[in-house]
mmCIF file of C-alpha atoms in Angstrom:
data_model
loop_
_atom_site.group_PDB
_atom_site.id
_atom_site.type_symbol
_atom_site.label_atom_id
_atom_site.label_comp_id
_atom_site.label_asym_id
_atom_site.label_seq_id
_atom_site.Cartn_x
_atom_site.Cartn_y
_atom_site.Cartn_z
ATOM 1 C CA MET K 1 75.682 86.841 1.986
ATOM 2 C CA SER K 2 74.399 88.312 5.220
ATOM 3 C CA LYS K 3 76.733 87.707 8.178
ATOM 4 C CA GLY K 4 74.285 88.186 11.062
ATOM 5 C CA LYS K 5 72.637 85.511 13.166
ATOM 6 C CA ILE K 6 68.988 84.634 12.490
ATOM 7 C CA HIS K 7 66.828 82.849 15.038
ATOM 8 C CA PHE K 8 63.589 81.132 14.021
ATOM 9 C CA ILE K 9 60.943 80.683 16.690
ATOM 10 C CA GLY K 10 58.921 77.898 15.134
ATOM 11 C CA GLY K 11 60.310 75.282 12.780
ATOM 12 C CA GLY K 12 57.248 74.346 10.739
ATOM 13 C CA GLN K 13 56.831 73.909 7.005
ATOM 14 C CA MET K 14 57.104 77.576 6.035
ATOM 15 C CA ALA K 15 60.128 78.157 8.270
ATOM 16 C CA GLU K 16 61.760 75.119 6.702
ATOM 17 C CA ALA K 17 60.960 76.348 3.188
ATOM 18 C CA ILE K 18 62.605 79.697 3.947
ATOM 19 C CA ILE K 19 65.676 78.025 5.459
ATOM 20 C CA ARG K 20 65.977 75.609 2.540
ATOM 21 C CA ALA K 21 65.742 78.390 -0.052
ATOM 22 C CA CYS K 22 68.260 80.650 1.724
ATOM 23 C CA LEU K 23 70.787 77.847 2.114
ATOM 24 C CA ALA K 24 70.333 76.624 -1.461
ATOM 25 C CA GLY K 25 70.786 80.143 -2.829
ATOM 26 C CA GLY K 26 73.795 80.862 -0.654
ATOM 27 C CA THR K 27 72.281 83.922 1.003
ATOM 28 C CA LEU K 28 72.697 82.292 4.413
ATOM 29 C CA ALA K 29 75.056 79.703 5.875
ATOM 30 C CA ALA K 30 73.842 76.990 8.226
ATOM 31 C CA GLY K 31 76.007 78.389 11.010
ATOM 32 C CA GLN K 32 74.023 81.619 11.017
ATOM 33 C CA ILE K 33 70.697 79.933 11.694
ATOM 34 C CA SER K 34 69.191 78.711 14.944
ATOM 35 C CA VAL K 35 65.703 77.268 15.429
ATOM 36 C CA SER K 36 63.510 76.592 18.445
ATOM 37 C CA ASP K 37 60.279 74.613 18.424
ATOM 38 C CA ILE K 38 58.186 72.689 20.947
ATOM 39 C CA ASN K 39 58.194 69.717 18.543
ATOM 40 C CA GLU K 40 61.419 67.779 19.101
ATOM 41 C CA GLY K 41 60.816 65.797 15.936
ATOM 42 C CA ARG K 42 60.863 68.947 13.824
ATOM 43 C CA LEU K 43 64.080 70.095 15.476
ATOM 44 C CA GLY K 44 65.720 66.748 14.787
ATOM 45 C CA LEU K 45 64.653 66.873 11.153
ATOM 46 C CA LEU K 46 65.965 70.417 10.646
ATOM 47 C CA LYS K 47 69.270 69.525 12.306
ATOM 48 C CA THR K 48 69.697 66.434 10.162
ATOM 49 C CA LYS K 49 68.686 68.006 6.848
ATOM 50 C CA TYR K 50 70.257 71.468 7.156
ATOM 51 C CA ASN K 51 72.776 71.280 10.031
ATOM 52 C CA VAL K 52 71.300 74.386 11.669
ATOM 53 C CA ASP K 53 71.551 75.004 15.403
ATOM 54 C CA THR K 54 68.565 73.460 17.177
ATOM 55 C CA GLU K 55 70.257 72.885 20.531
ATOM 56 C CA SER K 56 71.021 76.360 21.916
ATOM 57 C CA ALA K 57 68.810 77.636 24.698
ATOM 58 C CA GLN K 58 66.148 80.069 23.548
ATOM 59 C CA GLU K 59 67.589 82.925 25.609
ATOM 60 C CA GLU K 60 71.084 82.378 24.216
ATOM 61 C CA ALA K 61 69.881 82.256 20.610
ATOM 62 C CA LEU K 62 67.795 85.403 21.079
ATOM 63 C CA SER K 63 70.638 87.367 22.656
ATOM 64 C CA GLY K 64 72.868 86.885 19.613
ATOM 65 C CA ALA K 65 70.271 87.278 16.859
ATOM 66 C CA GLU K 66 70.066 90.256 14.509
ATOM 67 C CA LEU K 67 66.834 88.930 13.012
ATOM 68 C CA ILE K 68 64.177 87.020 14.936
ATOM 69 C CA VAL K 69 61.693 85.211 12.714
ATOM 70 C CA ILE K 70 58.348 84.567 14.415
ATOM 71 C CA ALA K 71 56.969 81.474 12.686
ATOM 72 C CA VAL K 72 54.406 80.214 15.189
ATOM 73 C CA ARG K 73 50.630 79.860 14.907
ATOM 74 C CA PRO K 74 48.354 82.854 15.568
ATOM 75 C CA GLN K 75 46.747 80.999 18.473
ATOM 76 C CA ASP K 76 50.079 80.376 20.249
ATOM 77 C CA ASP K 77 51.031 82.366 23.356
ATOM 78 C CA LEU K 78 52.481 85.489 21.778
ATOM 79 C CA THR K 79 52.260 87.365 25.056
ATOM 80 C CA ALA K 80 54.724 85.009 26.751
ATOM 81 C CA LEU K 81 56.904 85.008 23.660
ATOM 82 C CA GLY K 82 56.948 88.793 23.658
ATOM 83 C CA ALA K 83 58.043 88.885 27.284
ATOM 84 C CA LEU K 84 60.893 86.488 26.537
ATOM 85 C CA ILE K 85 62.085 88.555 23.570
ATOM 86 C CA ARG K 86 61.904 91.818 25.512
ATOM 87 C CA GLN K 87 64.040 90.221 28.213
ATOM 88 C CA SER K 88 66.604 88.360 26.074
ATOM 89 C CA ALA K 89 66.947 90.016 22.653
ATOM 90 C CA ALA K 90 68.934 93.131 21.811
ATOM 91 C CA PRO K 91 66.755 96.254 21.352
ATOM 92 C CA SER K 92 68.067 96.556 17.789
ATOM 93 C CA ALA K 93 67.082 92.993 16.835
ATOM 94 C CA VAL K 94 64.502 93.025 14.051
ATOM 95 C CA ILE K 95 61.278 91.070 14.468
ATOM 96 C CA VAL K 96 60.250 89.374 11.210
ATOM 97 C CA SER K 97 56.752 87.944 11.642
ATOM 98 C CA ILE K 98 55.171 85.449 9.256
ATOM 99 C CA VAL K 99 52.250 84.855 11.654
ATOM 100 C CA ALA K 100 48.998 85.010 9.715
ATOM 101 C CA GLY K 101 46.484 87.656 10.721
ATOM 102 C CA VAL K 102 48.587 89.403 13.401
ATOM 103 C CA THR K 103 48.983 93.100 12.578
ATOM 104 C CA ILE K 104 52.002 95.314 13.110
ATOM 105 C CA ALA K 105 50.145 97.112 15.904
ATOM 106 C CA GLN K 106 49.496 93.803 17.655
ATOM 107 C CA LEU K 107 53.099 92.729 17.136
ATOM 108 C CA GLY K 108 54.175 96.030 18.695
ATOM 109 C CA ASP K 109 52.053 95.289 21.738
ATOM 110 C CA TYR K 110 53.748 91.909 22.129
ATOM 111 C CA PHE K 111 57.364 92.724 21.261
ATOM 112 C CA GLY K 112 57.638 96.501 21.744
ATOM 113 C CA ALA K 113 56.462 99.150 19.287
ATOM 114 C CA GLU K 114 59.859 100.867 19.459
ATOM 115 C CA ARG K 115 61.556 97.758 18.043
ATOM 116 C CA PRO K 116 61.958 97.263 14.247
ATOM 117 C CA ILE K 117 59.052 95.056 13.177
ATOM 118 C CA VAL K 118 58.568 93.599 9.698
ATOM 119 C CA ARG K 119 55.424 91.710 8.778
ATOM 120 C CA VAL K 120 55.975 89.252 5.930
ATOM 121 C CA ILE K 121 53.449 87.239 3.951
ATOM 122 C CA PRO K 122 55.682 84.615 2.294
ATOM 123 C CA ASN K 123 54.867 83.210 -1.102
ATOM 124 C CA THR K 124 54.599 79.437 -1.384
ATOM 125 C CA LEU K 125 56.986 79.429 -4.370
ATOM 126 C CA THR K 126 60.055 79.888 -2.146
ATOM 127 C CA ALA K 127 61.923 76.912 -3.597
ATOM 128 C CA THR K 128 61.748 78.322 -7.145
ATOM 129 C CA GLY K 129 63.005 81.873 -6.633
ATOM 130 C CA TYR K 130 59.754 83.132 -8.151
ATOM 131 C CA GLY K 131 56.778 84.719 -6.461
ATOM 132 C CA TYR K 132 56.460 87.899 -4.436
ATOM 133 C CA SER K 133 56.335 88.010 -0.660
ATOM 134 C CA GLY K 134 54.323 90.914 0.722
ATOM 135 C CA VAL K 135 56.187 93.047 3.262
ATOM 136 C CA ALA K 136 54.969 95.790 5.607
ATOM 137 C CA LEU K 137 57.241 97.651 8.043
ATOM 138 C CA ASN K 138 56.706 99.723 11.149
ATOM 139 C CA ALA K 139 58.281 103.165 11.544
ATOM 140 C CA ALA K 140 61.365 101.767 13.312
ATOM 141 C CA ALA K 141 62.218 99.304 10.539
ATOM 142 C CA SER K 142 63.828 99.814 7.139
ATOM 143 C CA LEU K 143 63.905 97.533 4.115
ATOM 144 C CA GLU K 144 67.716 97.551 4.190
ATOM 145 C CA GLN K 145 67.642 95.684 7.502
ATOM 146 C CA VAL K 146 65.858 92.679 6.020
ATOM 147 C CA GLU K 147 66.118 92.886 2.237
ATOM 148 C CA ALA K 148 69.056 90.488 1.839
ATOM 149 C CA PHE K 149 67.263 87.905 3.969
ATOM 150 C CA LEU K 150 63.907 88.311 2.212
ATOM 151 C CA LEU K 151 65.408 88.086 -1.267
ATOM 152 C CA GLY K 152 66.884 84.751 -0.256
ATOM 153 C CA PHE K 153 63.480 83.120 -0.699
ATOM 154 C CA GLY K 154 61.931 85.074 -3.577
ATOM 155 C CA LYS K 155 61.035 88.574 -4.641
ATOM 156 C CA VAL K 156 59.606 91.303 -2.431
ATOM 157 C CA GLN K 157 56.825 93.866 -2.727
ATOM 158 C CA VAL K 158 56.720 96.460 0.047
ATOM 159 C CA LEU K 159 53.113 97.314 0.838
ATOM 160 C CA ASP K 160 51.086 99.548 3.021
ATOM 161 C CA GLU K 161 49.725 97.134 5.631
ATOM 162 C CA SER K 162 46.168 97.908 4.537
ATOM 163 C CA TYR K 163 46.892 95.883 1.361
ATOM 164 C CA ILE K 164 48.193 92.792 3.168
ATOM 165 C CA ASP K 165 44.893 90.873 3.157
ATOM 166 C CA ILE K 166 44.369 91.609 -0.543
ATOM 167 C CA PHE K 167 47.930 90.564 -1.319
ATOM 168 C CA THR K 168 47.428 87.318 0.604
ATOM 169 C CA GLY K 169 44.228 86.316 -1.182
ATOM 170 C CA PHE K 170 45.498 87.357 -4.604
ATOM 171 C CA GLY K 171 49.278 87.060 -4.659
ATOM 172 C CA VAL K 172 50.148 84.422 -2.092
ATOM 173 C CA ALA K 173 47.175 82.219 -2.976
ATOM 174 C CA GLY K 174 47.909 82.924 -6.656
ATOM 175 C CA PRO K 175 49.726 79.654 -7.434
ATOM 176 C CA ASN K 176 46.548 77.773 -6.463
ATOM 177 C CA TYR K 177 44.656 79.367 -9.336
ATOM 178 C CA ILE K 178 47.494 78.602 -11.773
ATOM 179 C CA TYR K 179 47.763 74.968 -10.653
ATOM 180 C CA TYR K 180 44.034 74.523 -11.037
ATOM 181 C CA PHE K 181 44.034 76.094 -14.506
ATOM 182 C CA ILE K 182 46.885 73.854 -15.704
ATOM 183 C CA GLU K 183 45.176 70.763 -14.316
ATOM 184 C CA SER K 184 41.897 71.708 -16.027
ATOM 185 C CA PHE K 185 43.632 72.624 -19.304
ATOM 186 C CA THR K 186 45.456 69.281 -19.316
ATOM 187 C CA ASP K 187 42.176 67.445 -18.678
ATOM 188 C CA ALA K 188 40.669 69.309 -21.640
ATOM 189 C CA GLY K 189 43.429 67.987 -23.878
ATOM 190 C CA VAL K 190 42.806 64.453 -22.642
ATOM 191 C CA LEU K 191 39.066 64.897 -23.147
ATOM 192 C CA ALA K 192 39.750 65.960 -26.721
ATOM 193 C CA GLY K 193 41.816 62.817 -27.318
ATOM 194 C CA LEU K 194 45.483 63.505 -26.493
ATOM 195 C CA PRO K 195 47.408 61.109 -24.241
ATOM 196 C CA ARG K 196 47.784 62.651 -20.759
ATOM 197 C CA GLU K 197 51.569 62.855 -20.841
ATOM 198 C CA GLN K 198 51.475 64.751 -24.126
ATOM 199 C CA ALA K 199 48.664 67.053 -22.945
ATOM 200 C CA TRP K 200 50.593 67.783 -19.725
ATOM 201 C CA LYS K 201 53.733 68.787 -21.624
ATOM 202 C CA VAL K 202 51.734 71.007 -23.989
ATOM 203 C CA ALA K 203 49.930 72.722 -21.105
ATOM 204 C CA LEU K 204 53.169 73.522 -19.266
ATOM 205 C CA GLU K 205 54.944 74.717 -22.409
ATOM 206 C CA ASN K 206 52.022 76.943 -23.369
ATOM 207 C CA MET K 207 51.982 78.475 -19.882
ATOM 208 C CA LEU K 208 55.721 79.173 -19.911
ATOM 209 C CA GLY K 209 55.656 80.476 -23.470
ATOM 210 C CA ALA K 210 52.665 82.742 -22.929
ATOM 211 C CA VAL K 211 54.319 84.369 -19.894
ATOM 212 C CA ALA K 212 57.555 84.809 -21.840
ATOM 213 C CA MET K 213 55.644 86.380 -24.745
ATOM 214 C CA LEU K 214 53.948 88.888 -22.438
ATOM 215 C CA GLN K 215 57.267 89.806 -20.819
ATOM 216 C CA GLN K 216 59.249 90.014 -24.046
ATOM 217 C CA THR K 217 56.740 91.983 -26.111
ATOM 218 C CA GLY K 218 55.304 94.209 -23.385
ATOM 219 C CA LEU K 219 51.936 93.814 -25.087
ATOM 220 C CA HIS K 220 48.617 93.618 -23.244
ATOM 221 C CA PRO K 221 47.046 90.119 -23.214
ATOM 222 C CA ARG K 222 44.158 91.433 -25.313
ATOM 223 C CA GLN K 223 46.606 92.549 -27.999
ATOM 224 C CA LEU K 224 48.143 89.082 -28.169
ATOM 225 C CA LEU K 225 44.671 87.545 -28.295
ATOM 226 C CA ASP K 226 43.873 89.752 -31.292
ATOM 227 C CA ILE K 227 47.113 88.729 -32.993
ATOM 228 C CA ASN K 228 46.589 85.013 -32.368
ATOM 229 C CA ASN K 229 42.968 84.758 -33.504
ATOM 230 C CA SER K 230 41.697 85.182 -37.042
ATOM 231 C CA PRO K 231 38.038 85.989 -37.755
ATOM 232 C CA GLY K 232 35.876 82.901 -37.429
ATOM 233 C CA GLY K 233 38.949 80.834 -36.599
ATOM 234 C CA VAL K 234 39.642 77.939 -34.264
ATOM 235 C CA GLY K 235 40.911 80.127 -31.409
ATOM 236 C CA MET K 236 37.910 82.474 -31.498
ATOM 237 C CA HIS K 237 35.480 79.584 -31.307
ATOM 238 C CA GLY K 238 37.330 78.283 -28.261
ATOM 239 C CA LEU K 239 37.347 81.711 -26.592
ATOM 240 C CA TYR K 240 33.626 82.117 -27.262
ATOM 241 C CA GLU K 241 32.875 78.976 -25.247
ATOM 242 C CA LEU K 242 35.274 80.063 -22.505
ATOM 243 C CA ASN K 243 33.481 83.402 -22.226
ATOM 244 C CA ASN K 244 30.149 81.603 -21.958
ATOM 245 C CA SER K 245 31.526 79.533 -19.056
ATOM 246 C CA ASP K 246 31.852 82.636 -16.854
ATOM 247 C CA PHE K 247 35.558 81.876 -16.532
ATOM 248 C CA ALA K 248 36.748 85.434 -15.798
ATOM 249 C CA ALA K 249 34.035 86.223 -13.253
ATOM 250 C CA GLY K 250 34.539 82.851 -11.558
ATOM 251 C CA LEU K 251 38.243 83.549 -11.140
ATOM 252 C CA GLN K 252 37.533 87.004 -9.766
ATOM 253 C CA ARG K 253 35.012 85.608 -7.287
ATOM 254 C CA SER K 254 37.636 83.089 -6.165
ATOM 255 C CA VAL K 255 40.142 85.842 -5.408
ATOM 256 C CA LEU K 256 37.539 87.899 -3.544
ATOM 257 C CA ALA K 257 36.568 84.841 -1.474
ATOM 258 C CA ALA K 258 40.218 84.255 -0.544
ATOM 259 C CA VAL K 259 40.665 87.906 0.441
ATOM 260 C CA LYS K 260 37.470 87.760 2.527
ATOM 261 C CA ARG K 261 38.691 84.669 4.355
ATOM 262 C CA THR K 262 42.050 86.299 5.072
ATOM 263 C CA THR K 263 40.242 89.278 6.611
ATOM 264 C CA GLU K 264 38.038 86.965 8.710
ATOM 265 C CA LEU K 265 41.080 85.161 10.115
ATOM 266 C CA GLY K 266 42.617 88.468 11.103
ATOM 267 C CA VAL K 267 39.443 89.533 12.924
ATOM 268 C CA LYS K 268 39.305 86.224 14.815
ATOM 269 C CA LYS K 269 42.820 86.810 16.097
#
């Protein structure tokens, strides 16, 4: 467990998800965490649910923090926030930004380019321990400074910042595509005549088992498809129709659209 103090500026849904995962996994204790937010209701909720410090003055919390998590909206006043951090936080305090679309260079302009700055794109699977968060660091930061904290809410892939938009549209949005596939696969079972509860259980078990098979065997998906499907068999007839539906290209277009939107949001900022 990390022993340092962590201050969250912004107590929204993603900040809460990170706090919840770190506390549940034992990588942080409630006494290490402080949160500030303009929404008093959010502060009350976080205090009640997690017993974190929501009452300390911003300046006091910043002065004692080793990590400062910036969890505000891109359109919020980052200039004023940067001035406050420059004035109140220790020069060695690490900035961990989860603000969408704000680059490391921009963060350096706000908070000081000489300060350790870590840009994080959190995965939405924080509560499960699965899913990669994308991480990019400036020259003053090292993974060792933040790794224990980041691993508290999932796995980490360190990226060159030029890949962040791609990672967001593909990796972070990735669960959306899986959820949609499982929903559609379950509906197909119901359409074919299975009760929904039974189709749902089969869909989930097939998903879990297929992932386990890929991990355990180390085989390429195409190799497993060849093993599972006999000539002229049931599986091949199903795959033939799936190929005709443009399934693969549709999925690829979806990822490219998500990456494009991520890039557009960054430009708007």
